[in-house]
Coordinates of C-alpha atoms and ligand atoms in Angstrom, one line a residue:
X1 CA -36.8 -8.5 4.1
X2 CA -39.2 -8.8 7.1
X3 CA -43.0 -9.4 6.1
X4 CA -45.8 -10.4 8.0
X5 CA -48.9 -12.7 7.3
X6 CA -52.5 -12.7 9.4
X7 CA -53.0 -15.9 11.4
X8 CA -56.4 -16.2 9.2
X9 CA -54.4 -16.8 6.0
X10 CA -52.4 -19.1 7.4
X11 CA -54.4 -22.1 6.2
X12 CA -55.2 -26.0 6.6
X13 CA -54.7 -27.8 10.0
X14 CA -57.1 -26.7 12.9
X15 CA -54.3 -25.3 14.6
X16 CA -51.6 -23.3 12.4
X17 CA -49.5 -22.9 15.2
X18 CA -48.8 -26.6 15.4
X19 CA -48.6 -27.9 12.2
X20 CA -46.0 -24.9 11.4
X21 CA -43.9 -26.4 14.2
X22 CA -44.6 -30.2 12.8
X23 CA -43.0 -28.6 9.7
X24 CA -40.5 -27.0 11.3
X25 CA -39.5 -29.6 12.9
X26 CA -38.9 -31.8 9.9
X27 CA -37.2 -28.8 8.1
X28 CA -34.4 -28.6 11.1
X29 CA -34.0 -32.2 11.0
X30 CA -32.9 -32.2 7.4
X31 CA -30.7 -29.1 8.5
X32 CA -28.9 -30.5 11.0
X33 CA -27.9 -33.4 8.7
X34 CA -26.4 -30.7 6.5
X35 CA -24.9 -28.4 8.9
X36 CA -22.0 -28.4 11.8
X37 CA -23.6 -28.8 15.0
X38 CA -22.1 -25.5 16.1
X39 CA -23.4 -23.8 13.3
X40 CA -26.7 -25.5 13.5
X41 CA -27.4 -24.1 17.1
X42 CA -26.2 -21.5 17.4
X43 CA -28.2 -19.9 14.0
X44 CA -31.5 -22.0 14.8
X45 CA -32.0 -21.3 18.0
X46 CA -35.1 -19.5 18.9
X47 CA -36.6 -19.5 15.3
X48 CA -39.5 -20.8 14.5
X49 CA -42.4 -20.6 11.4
X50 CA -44.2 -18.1 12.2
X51 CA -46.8 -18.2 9.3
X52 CA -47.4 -19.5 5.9
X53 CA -49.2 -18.3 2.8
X54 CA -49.5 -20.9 -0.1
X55 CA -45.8 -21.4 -0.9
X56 CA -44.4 -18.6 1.1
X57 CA -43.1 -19.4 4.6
X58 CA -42.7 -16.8 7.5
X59 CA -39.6 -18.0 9.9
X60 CA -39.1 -15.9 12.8
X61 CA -35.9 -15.5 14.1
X62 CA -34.5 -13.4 17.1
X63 CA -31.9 -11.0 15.9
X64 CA -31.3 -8.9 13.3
X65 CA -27.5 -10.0 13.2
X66 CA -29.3 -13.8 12.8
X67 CA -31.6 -12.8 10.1
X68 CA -28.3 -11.2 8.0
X69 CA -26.7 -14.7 8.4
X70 CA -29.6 -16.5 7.3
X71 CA -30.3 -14.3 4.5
X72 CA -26.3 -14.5 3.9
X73 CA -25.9 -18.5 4.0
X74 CA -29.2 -20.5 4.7
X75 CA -31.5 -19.4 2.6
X76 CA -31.5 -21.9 -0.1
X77 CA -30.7 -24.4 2.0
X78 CA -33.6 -24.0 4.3
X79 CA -36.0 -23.6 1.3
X80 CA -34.4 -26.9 0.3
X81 CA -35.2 -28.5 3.6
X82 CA -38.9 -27.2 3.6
X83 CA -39.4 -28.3 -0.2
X84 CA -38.9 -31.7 0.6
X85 CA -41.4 -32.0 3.5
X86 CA -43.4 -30.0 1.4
X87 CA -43.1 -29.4 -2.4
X88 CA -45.4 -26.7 -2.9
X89 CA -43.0 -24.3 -1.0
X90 CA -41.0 -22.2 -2.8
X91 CA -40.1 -19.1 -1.1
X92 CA -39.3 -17.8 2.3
X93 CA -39.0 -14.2 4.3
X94 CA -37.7 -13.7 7.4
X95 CA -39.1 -11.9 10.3
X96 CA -37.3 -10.3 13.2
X97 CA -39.3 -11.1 16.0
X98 CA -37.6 -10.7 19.7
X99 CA -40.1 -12.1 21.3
X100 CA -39.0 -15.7 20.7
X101 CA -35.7 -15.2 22.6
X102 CA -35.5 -18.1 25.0
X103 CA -39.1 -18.6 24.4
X104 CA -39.7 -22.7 24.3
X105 CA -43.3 -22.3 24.3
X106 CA -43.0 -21.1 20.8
X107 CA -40.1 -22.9 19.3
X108 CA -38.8 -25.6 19.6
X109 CA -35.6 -26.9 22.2
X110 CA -32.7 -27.8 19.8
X111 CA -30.5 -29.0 22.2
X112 CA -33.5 -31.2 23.5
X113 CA -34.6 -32.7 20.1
X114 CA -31.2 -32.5 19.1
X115 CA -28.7 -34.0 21.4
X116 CA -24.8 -34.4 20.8
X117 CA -24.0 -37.2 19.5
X118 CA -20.2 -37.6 21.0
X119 CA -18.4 -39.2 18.2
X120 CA -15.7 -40.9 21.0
X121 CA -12.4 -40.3 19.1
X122 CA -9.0 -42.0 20.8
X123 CA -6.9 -38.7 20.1
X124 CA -3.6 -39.4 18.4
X125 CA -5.1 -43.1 17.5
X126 CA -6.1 -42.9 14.8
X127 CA -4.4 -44.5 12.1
X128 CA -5.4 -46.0 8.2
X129 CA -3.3 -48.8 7.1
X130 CA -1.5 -48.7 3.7
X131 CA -0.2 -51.8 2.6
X132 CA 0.8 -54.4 4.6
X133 CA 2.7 -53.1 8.1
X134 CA 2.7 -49.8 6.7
X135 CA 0.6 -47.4 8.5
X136 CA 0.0 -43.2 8.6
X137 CA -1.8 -40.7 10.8
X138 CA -5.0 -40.0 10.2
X139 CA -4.7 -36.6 8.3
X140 CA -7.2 -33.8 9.8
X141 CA -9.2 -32.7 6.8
X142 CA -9.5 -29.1 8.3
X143 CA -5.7 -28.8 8.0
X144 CA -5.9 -27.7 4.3
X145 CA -3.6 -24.9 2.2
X146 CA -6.4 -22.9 1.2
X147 CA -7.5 -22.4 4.8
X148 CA -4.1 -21.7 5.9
X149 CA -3.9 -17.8 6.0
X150 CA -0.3 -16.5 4.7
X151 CA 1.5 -13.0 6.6
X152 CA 5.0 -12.2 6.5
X153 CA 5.5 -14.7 9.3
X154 CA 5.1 -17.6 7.4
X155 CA 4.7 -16.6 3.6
X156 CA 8.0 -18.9 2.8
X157 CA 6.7 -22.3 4.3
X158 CA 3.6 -21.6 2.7
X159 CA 5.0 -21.3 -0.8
X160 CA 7.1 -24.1 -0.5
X161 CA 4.5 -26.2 0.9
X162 CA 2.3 -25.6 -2.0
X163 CA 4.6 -25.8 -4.5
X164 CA 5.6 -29.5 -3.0
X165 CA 1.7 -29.8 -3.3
X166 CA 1.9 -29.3 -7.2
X167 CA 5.2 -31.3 -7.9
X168 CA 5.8 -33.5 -4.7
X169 CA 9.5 -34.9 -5.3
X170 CA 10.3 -32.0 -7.3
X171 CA 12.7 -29.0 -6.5
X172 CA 12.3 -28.5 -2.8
X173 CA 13.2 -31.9 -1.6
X174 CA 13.4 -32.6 1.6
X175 CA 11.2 -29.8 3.1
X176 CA 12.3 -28.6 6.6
X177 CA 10.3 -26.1 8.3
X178 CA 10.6 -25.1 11.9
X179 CA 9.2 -22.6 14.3
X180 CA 7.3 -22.3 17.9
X181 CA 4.6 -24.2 18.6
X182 CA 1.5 -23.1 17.8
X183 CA 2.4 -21.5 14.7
X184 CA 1.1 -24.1 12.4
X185 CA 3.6 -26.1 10.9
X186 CA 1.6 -29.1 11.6
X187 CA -1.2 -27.2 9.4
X188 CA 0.9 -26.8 6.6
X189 CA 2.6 -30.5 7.0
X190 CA -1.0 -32.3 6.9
X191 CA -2.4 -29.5 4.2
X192 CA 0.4 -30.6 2.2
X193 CA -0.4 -34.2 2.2
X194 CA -4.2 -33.7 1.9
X195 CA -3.8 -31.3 -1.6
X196 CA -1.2 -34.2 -2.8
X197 CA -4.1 -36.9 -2.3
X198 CA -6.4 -34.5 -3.8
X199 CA -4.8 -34.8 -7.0
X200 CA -3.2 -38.1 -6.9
X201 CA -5.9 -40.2 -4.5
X202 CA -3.8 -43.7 -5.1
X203 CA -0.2 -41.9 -3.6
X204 CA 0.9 -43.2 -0.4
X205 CA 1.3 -40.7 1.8
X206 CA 2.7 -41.7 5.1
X207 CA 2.2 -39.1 7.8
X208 CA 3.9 -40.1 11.6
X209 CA 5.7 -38.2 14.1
X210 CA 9.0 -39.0 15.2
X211 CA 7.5 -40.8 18.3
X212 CA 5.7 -43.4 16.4
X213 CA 8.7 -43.4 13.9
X214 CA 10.9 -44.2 17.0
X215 CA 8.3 -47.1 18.1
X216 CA 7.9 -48.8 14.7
X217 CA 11.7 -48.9 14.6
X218 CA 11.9 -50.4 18.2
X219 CA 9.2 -53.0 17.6
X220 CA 11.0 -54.0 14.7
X221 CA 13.8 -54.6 16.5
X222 CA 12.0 -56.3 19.2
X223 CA 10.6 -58.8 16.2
X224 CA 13.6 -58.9 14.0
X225 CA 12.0 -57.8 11.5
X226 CA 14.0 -54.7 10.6
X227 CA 14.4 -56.2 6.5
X228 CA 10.8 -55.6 6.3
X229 CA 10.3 -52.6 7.9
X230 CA 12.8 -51.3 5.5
X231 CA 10.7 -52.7 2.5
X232 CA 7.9 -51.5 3.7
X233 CA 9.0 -47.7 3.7
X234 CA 10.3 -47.9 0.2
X235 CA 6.8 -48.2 -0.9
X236 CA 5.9 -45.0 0.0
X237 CA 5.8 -41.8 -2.1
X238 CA 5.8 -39.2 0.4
X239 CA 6.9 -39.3 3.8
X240 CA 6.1 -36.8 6.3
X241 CA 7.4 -36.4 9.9
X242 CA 6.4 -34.3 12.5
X243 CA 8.5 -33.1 15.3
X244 CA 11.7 -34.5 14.5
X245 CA 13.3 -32.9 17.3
X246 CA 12.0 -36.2 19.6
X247 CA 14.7 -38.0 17.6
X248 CA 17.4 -36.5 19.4
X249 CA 19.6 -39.2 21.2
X250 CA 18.0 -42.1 19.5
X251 CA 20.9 -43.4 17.4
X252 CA 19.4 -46.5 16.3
X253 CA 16.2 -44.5 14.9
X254 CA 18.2 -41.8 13.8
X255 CA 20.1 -44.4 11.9
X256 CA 17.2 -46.1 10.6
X257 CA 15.7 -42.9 9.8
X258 CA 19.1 -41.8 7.5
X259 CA 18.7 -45.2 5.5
X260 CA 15.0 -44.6 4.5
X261 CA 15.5 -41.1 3.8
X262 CA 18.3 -42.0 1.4
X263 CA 16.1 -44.6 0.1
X264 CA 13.6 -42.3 -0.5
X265 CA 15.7 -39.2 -1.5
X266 CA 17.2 -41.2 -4.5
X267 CA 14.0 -42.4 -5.7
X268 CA 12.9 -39.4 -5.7
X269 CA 10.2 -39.4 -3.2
X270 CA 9.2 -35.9 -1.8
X271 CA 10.2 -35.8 2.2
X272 CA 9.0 -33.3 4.7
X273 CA 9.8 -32.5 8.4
X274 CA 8.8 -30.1 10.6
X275 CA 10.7 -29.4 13.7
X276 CA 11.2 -26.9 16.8
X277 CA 14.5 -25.5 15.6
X278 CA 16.5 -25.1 12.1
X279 CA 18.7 -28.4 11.7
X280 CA 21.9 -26.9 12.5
X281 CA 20.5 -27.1 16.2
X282 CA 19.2 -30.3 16.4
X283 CA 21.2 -32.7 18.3
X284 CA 20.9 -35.2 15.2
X285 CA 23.8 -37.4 13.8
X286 CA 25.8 -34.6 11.1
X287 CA 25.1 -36.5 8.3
X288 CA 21.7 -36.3 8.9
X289 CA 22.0 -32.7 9.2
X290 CA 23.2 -31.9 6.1
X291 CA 21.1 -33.8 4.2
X292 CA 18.5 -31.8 5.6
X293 CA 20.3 -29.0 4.7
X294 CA 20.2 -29.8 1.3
X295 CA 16.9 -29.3 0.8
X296 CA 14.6 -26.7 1.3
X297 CA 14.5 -24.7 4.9
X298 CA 11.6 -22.3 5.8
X299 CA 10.8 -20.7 9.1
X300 CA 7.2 -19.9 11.0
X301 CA 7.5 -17.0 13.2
X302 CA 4.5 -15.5 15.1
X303 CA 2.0 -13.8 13.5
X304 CA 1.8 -9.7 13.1
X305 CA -1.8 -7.8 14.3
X306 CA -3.0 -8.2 11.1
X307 CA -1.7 -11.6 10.0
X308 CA -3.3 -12.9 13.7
X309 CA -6.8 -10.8 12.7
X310 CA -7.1 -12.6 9.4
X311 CA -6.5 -15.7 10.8
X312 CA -9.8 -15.1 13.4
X313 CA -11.7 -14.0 10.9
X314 CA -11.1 -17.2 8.8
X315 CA -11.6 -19.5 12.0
X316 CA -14.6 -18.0 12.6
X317 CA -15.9 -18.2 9.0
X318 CA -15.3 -22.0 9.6
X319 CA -17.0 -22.2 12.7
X320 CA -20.1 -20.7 10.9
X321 CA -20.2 -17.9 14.4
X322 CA -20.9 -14.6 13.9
X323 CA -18.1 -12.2 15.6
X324 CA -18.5 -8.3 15.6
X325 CA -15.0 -7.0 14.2
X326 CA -14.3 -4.8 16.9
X327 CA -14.8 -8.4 19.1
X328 CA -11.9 -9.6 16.9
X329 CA -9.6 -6.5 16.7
X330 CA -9.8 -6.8 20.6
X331 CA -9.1 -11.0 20.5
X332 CA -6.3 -9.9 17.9
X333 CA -4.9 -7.1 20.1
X334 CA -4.6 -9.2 23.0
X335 CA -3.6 -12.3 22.2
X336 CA 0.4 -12.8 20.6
X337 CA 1.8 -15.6 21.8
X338 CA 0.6 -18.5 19.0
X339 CA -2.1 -19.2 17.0
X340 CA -3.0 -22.2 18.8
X341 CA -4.0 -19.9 21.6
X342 CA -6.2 -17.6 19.7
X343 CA -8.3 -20.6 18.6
X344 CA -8.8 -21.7 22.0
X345 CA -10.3 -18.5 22.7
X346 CA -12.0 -18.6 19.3
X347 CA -13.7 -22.1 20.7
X348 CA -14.5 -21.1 24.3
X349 CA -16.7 -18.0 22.3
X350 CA -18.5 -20.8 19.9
X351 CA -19.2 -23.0 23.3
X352 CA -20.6 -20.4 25.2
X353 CA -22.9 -19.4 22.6
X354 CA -23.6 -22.8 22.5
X355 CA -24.8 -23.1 25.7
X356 CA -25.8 -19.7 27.1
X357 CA -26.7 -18.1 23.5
X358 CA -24.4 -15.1 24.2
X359 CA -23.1 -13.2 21.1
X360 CA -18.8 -12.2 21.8
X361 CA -18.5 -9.6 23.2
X362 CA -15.6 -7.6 24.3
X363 CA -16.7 -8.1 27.6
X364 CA -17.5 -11.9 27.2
X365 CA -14.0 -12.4 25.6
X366 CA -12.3 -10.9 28.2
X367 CA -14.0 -13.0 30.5
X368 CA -13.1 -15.8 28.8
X369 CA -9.5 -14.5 28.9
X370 CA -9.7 -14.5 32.6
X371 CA -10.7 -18.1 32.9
X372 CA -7.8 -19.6 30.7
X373 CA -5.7 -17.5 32.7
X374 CA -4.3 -15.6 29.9
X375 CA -2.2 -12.2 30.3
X376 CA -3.9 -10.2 28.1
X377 CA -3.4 -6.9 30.0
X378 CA -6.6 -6.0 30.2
X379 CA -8.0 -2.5 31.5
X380 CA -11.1 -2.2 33.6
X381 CA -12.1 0.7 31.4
X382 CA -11.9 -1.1 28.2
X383 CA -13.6 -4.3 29.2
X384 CA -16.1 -3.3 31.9
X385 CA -15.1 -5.1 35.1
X386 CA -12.7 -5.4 37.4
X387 CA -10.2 -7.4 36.5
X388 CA -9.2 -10.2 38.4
X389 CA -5.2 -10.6 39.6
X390 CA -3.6 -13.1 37.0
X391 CA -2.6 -16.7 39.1
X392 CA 0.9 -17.3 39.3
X393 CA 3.1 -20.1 38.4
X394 CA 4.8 -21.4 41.6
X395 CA 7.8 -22.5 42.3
X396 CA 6.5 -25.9 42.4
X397 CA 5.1 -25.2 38.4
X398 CA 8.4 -24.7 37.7
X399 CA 9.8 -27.5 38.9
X400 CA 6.8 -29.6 37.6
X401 CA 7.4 -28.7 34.2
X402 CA 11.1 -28.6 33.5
X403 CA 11.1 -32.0 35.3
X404 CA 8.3 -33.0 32.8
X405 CA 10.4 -31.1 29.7
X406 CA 13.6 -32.8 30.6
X407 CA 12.2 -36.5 31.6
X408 CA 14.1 -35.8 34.9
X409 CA 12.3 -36.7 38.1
X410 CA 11.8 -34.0 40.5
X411 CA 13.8 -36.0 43.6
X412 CA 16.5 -35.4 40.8
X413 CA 16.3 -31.8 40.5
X414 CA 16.5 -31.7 44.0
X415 CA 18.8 -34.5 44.5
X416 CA 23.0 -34.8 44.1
X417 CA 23.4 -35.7 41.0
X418 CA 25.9 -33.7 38.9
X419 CA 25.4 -35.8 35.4
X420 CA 24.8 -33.1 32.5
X421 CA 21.1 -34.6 32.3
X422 CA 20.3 -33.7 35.8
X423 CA 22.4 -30.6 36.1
X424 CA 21.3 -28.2 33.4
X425 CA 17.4 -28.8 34.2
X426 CA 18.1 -27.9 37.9
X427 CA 20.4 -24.7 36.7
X428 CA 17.1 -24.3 34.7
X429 CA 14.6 -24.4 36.9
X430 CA 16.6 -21.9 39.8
X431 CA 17.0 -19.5 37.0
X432 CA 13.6 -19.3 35.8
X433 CA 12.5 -19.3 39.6
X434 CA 15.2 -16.0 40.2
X435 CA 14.4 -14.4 36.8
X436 CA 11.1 -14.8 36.1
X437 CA 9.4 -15.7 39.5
X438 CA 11.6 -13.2 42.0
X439 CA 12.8 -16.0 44.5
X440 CA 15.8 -15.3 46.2
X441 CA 19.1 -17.5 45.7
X442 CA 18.9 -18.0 49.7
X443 CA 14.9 -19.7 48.9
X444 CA 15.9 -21.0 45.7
X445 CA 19.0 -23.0 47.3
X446 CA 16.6 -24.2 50.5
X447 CA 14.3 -25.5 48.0
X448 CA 16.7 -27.4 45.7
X449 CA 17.5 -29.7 48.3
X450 CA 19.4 -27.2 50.6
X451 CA 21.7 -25.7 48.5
X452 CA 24.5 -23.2 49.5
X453 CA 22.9 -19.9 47.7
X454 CA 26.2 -19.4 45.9
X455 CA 25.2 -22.9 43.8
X456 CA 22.1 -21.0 43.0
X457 CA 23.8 -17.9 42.4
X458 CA 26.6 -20.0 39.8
X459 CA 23.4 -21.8 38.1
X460 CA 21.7 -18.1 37.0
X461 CA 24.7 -16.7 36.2
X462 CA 25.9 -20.0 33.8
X463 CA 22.0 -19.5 32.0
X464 CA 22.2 -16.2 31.9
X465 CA 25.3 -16.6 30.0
X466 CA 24.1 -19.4 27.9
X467 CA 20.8 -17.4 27.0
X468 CA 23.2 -14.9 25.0
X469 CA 25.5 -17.4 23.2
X470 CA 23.8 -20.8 22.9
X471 CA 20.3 -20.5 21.0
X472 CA 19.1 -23.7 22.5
X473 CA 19.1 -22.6 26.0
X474 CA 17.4 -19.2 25.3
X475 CA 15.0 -21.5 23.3
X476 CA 14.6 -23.9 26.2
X477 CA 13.8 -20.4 28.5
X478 CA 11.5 -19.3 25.9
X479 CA 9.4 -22.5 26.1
X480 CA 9.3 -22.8 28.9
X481 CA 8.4 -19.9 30.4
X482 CA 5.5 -19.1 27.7
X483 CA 3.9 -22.8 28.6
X484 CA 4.3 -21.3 32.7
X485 CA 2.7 -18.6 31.5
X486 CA 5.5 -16.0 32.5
X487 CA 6.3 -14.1 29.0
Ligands
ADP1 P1 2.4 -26.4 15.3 O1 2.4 -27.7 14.6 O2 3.4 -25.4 14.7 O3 2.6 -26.5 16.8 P2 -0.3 -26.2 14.5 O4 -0.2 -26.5 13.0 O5 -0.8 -27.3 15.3 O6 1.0 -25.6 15.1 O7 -1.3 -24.9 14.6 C1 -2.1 -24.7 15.7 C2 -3.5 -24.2 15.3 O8 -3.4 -23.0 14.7 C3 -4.1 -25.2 14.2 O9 -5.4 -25.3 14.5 C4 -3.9 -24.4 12.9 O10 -5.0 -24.7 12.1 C5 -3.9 -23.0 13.4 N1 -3.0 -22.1 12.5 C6 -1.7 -21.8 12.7 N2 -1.3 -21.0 11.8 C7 -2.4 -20.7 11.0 C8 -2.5 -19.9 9.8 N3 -1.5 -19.1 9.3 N4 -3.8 -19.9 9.2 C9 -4.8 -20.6 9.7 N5 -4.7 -21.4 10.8 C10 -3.5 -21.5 11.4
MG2 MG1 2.7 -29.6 15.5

């Protein structure tokens, strides 16, 4: 696939050099129209036209791995782009020519001539209006079924979901799914309301999380205007809420929430909900319960090796980058906590090619590991340096974050109070601090407001007991020791 061309047949302007740049130039505008800006700089770097013989153009570019993408994916698109600066082009070869690494004297500075345009997005925000009053998320277009890669973990919610997709209101009505975070439910929730607008453009698909349920249902309140809220849901065809767990101790939207759904239910509008945990343990009224457990239930559970290496190689697909598979078996390896974390690591690799035109490598990934502060376990001999003690969570993290998980203050958790609200977040946080962090009861009672260390010693031992019977509390543990980054 390489050629070359002699500088004398390049023909026309005095100086080839420039006017292949001048052409260049127009052809990566065009391309960057038509391509993700990631994508875009990171494989048009450092190329440039190195020559040109009637309608065959010579682009240089600085890898081989590069040229095997272009030939791979921007072939006809650049002769597309170079056609319409110049129609008498029809054909292109590609050159590998490593000279023209970091070289701006011979190509031309993308990141220069093409700077970011920051679209400034109000995260969370954004919202399109449906009728009158009636309002939905934003759904994220890149949260679609066909993107969603299935494993054993979550090969159930993936079915249902689709199958809702194909008859929404049909057999598995309401849809409950629960799991972690991280492990995509609110992929499958959204991908299920993009595929039905796919088919049926005109359906009103209402997408909200509890929260905003919870604050329409106030407002309304607020404005008596409770009649029309009501009237307002009724229109809809399928409702979708995320996170329902948040409704937990809100009678009046719990309440609200049971009158819509029956609303809905009976006309035989499809309903789907994700949550933390199945709805036997969601501290919801009964009755909504088991109308939830009416329907259809499925589970996401973390992904398996090769479930979690499928899924990088799909991410990576999207974000048009270029990973060796070794690079990914090692991401894959080391990362098993959720799938939200192995795109994060996914996106740090796409920046820093971005802006330091590094490949991933094992080494670069490890690196990267070591900056988010992940635990991958990582061996100098497998990754090339030394590696760097992990930081640990504090005390004071822990006492940050159950305070911040429990909307407890943390004068509170170190305070008097003995109200269940105040008490199990504090028997919480000294057990996590004994377990997970080593304090002793004697520290652990000084630092809880000066605590006899029998208190402390009671608290771990009531958890510990908890953790085996009631799932909720060795959920709660779970949570909040992976966020603390202690598992
Ligand atoms: P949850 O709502 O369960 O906390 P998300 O749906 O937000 O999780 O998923 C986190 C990220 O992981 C999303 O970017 C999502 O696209 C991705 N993800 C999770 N599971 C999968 C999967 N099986 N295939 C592809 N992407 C996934
Ligand atoms: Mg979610």
């Amino acid at each position: 696939m390489t050629s070359s061309v002699s500088s004398s047949s390049a023909r026309a302007a005095p100086n080839p050099a420039e006017s292949h740049n001048a052409l260049w130039l127009e052809t990566l505008k065009k391309l960057e129209s038509k391509l993700q800006r990631s994508a875009f700089i990171t494989w048009f770097r450092d190329t440039a036209i190195l020559g040109r013989e009637d309608g065959k153009v010579v682009i240089g570019l600085p890898l081989t791995t590069v040229m095997n993408w272009h030939i791979e994916r921007y072939q006809s698109l650049t002769i597309e782009a170079l056609k319409e600066t110049d129609s008498a082009i029809t054909q292109v070869v590609y050159k590998v020519d490593g000279g023209l690494k970091d070289n701006r004297e011979r190509t031309i500075d993308l990141l220069d001539y093409f700077p970011e345009h920051r679209k400034r997005k109000l995260p969370g925000k954004q919202e399109v209006k449906l009728a009158e009053g009636l309002t939905s998320k934003v759904l994220n277009p890149r949260y679609v079924l066909e993107k969603f890669v299935v494993g054993s973990n979550n090969r159930l919610a993936q079915a249902a979901c689709s199958a809702v997709a194909i008859s929404p209101g049909g057999k598995y009505n309401p849809l409950f799914l629960y799991g972690g975070v991280g492990l995509g439910k609110t992929h499958l929730l959204q991908g299920t309301g993009n595929a039905i607008l796919q088919k049926n453009p005109k359906a009103t698909v209402v997408y909200s999380t509890s929260e905003d349920f919870t604050n329409q249902v106030v407002e309304a309140i607020r404005l008596q205007k409770m009649e029309q809220l009501r009237k307002r849901y009724r229109q809809v065809d399928v409702l979708i809420i995320d996170d329902i767990q948040f409704l937990a101790k809100k009678e009046r939207t719990q309440e609200e929430f049971f009158h819509t759904f029956n609303s809905l239910y009976e006309a035989g509008k499809q309903i789907i909900i994700s949550s933390d945990r199945p709805p036997d343990e969601l501290q919801l009224e009964d009755r909504l319960v088991s109308r939830f457990e009416r329907g259809m239930i499925a589970d996401v559970s973390e992904p398996d090796y090769e479930t979690r290496l499928a899924i990088l190689q799909e991410k990576s697909q999207d974000y048009e980058l270029f990973i060796d598979l070794s690079v990914l078996q090692f991401i894959a390896e080391h990362t098993t906590k959720n799938v939200r974390e192995l795109e994060g690591i996914l996106m740090q690799a796409v920046a820093q090619y971005e802006l330091e035109h590094r490949m991933p490598t094992i080494k670069s990934i490890a690196e990267i590991m070591c900056k988010l502060n992940k635990d991958p376990h990582l061996k100098e001999e497998d990754v090339g340096f030394v590696v760097p003690e992990k930081k640990r969570s504090t005390l004071q993290d822990v006492m940050e974050l159950v305070s911040k998980y429990y909307s407890v203050s943390i004068d509170d958790l170190i305070g008097q109070s003995r109200v269940r609200e105040v008490l199990l977040p504090r028997q919480m946080a000294m057990y996590i601090g004994k377990e997970y962090l080593g304090v002793s009861f004697v520290r652990l009672g000084e630092a809880f407001g000066n605590r006899d260390h029998t208190t402390v010693m009671n608290a771990h031992k009531k958890i510990a007991r908890n953790t085996q019977g009631d799932s909720n509390v060795l959920r709660e543990v779970h949570t909040l020791t992976t966020e603390l980054g202690l598992r």
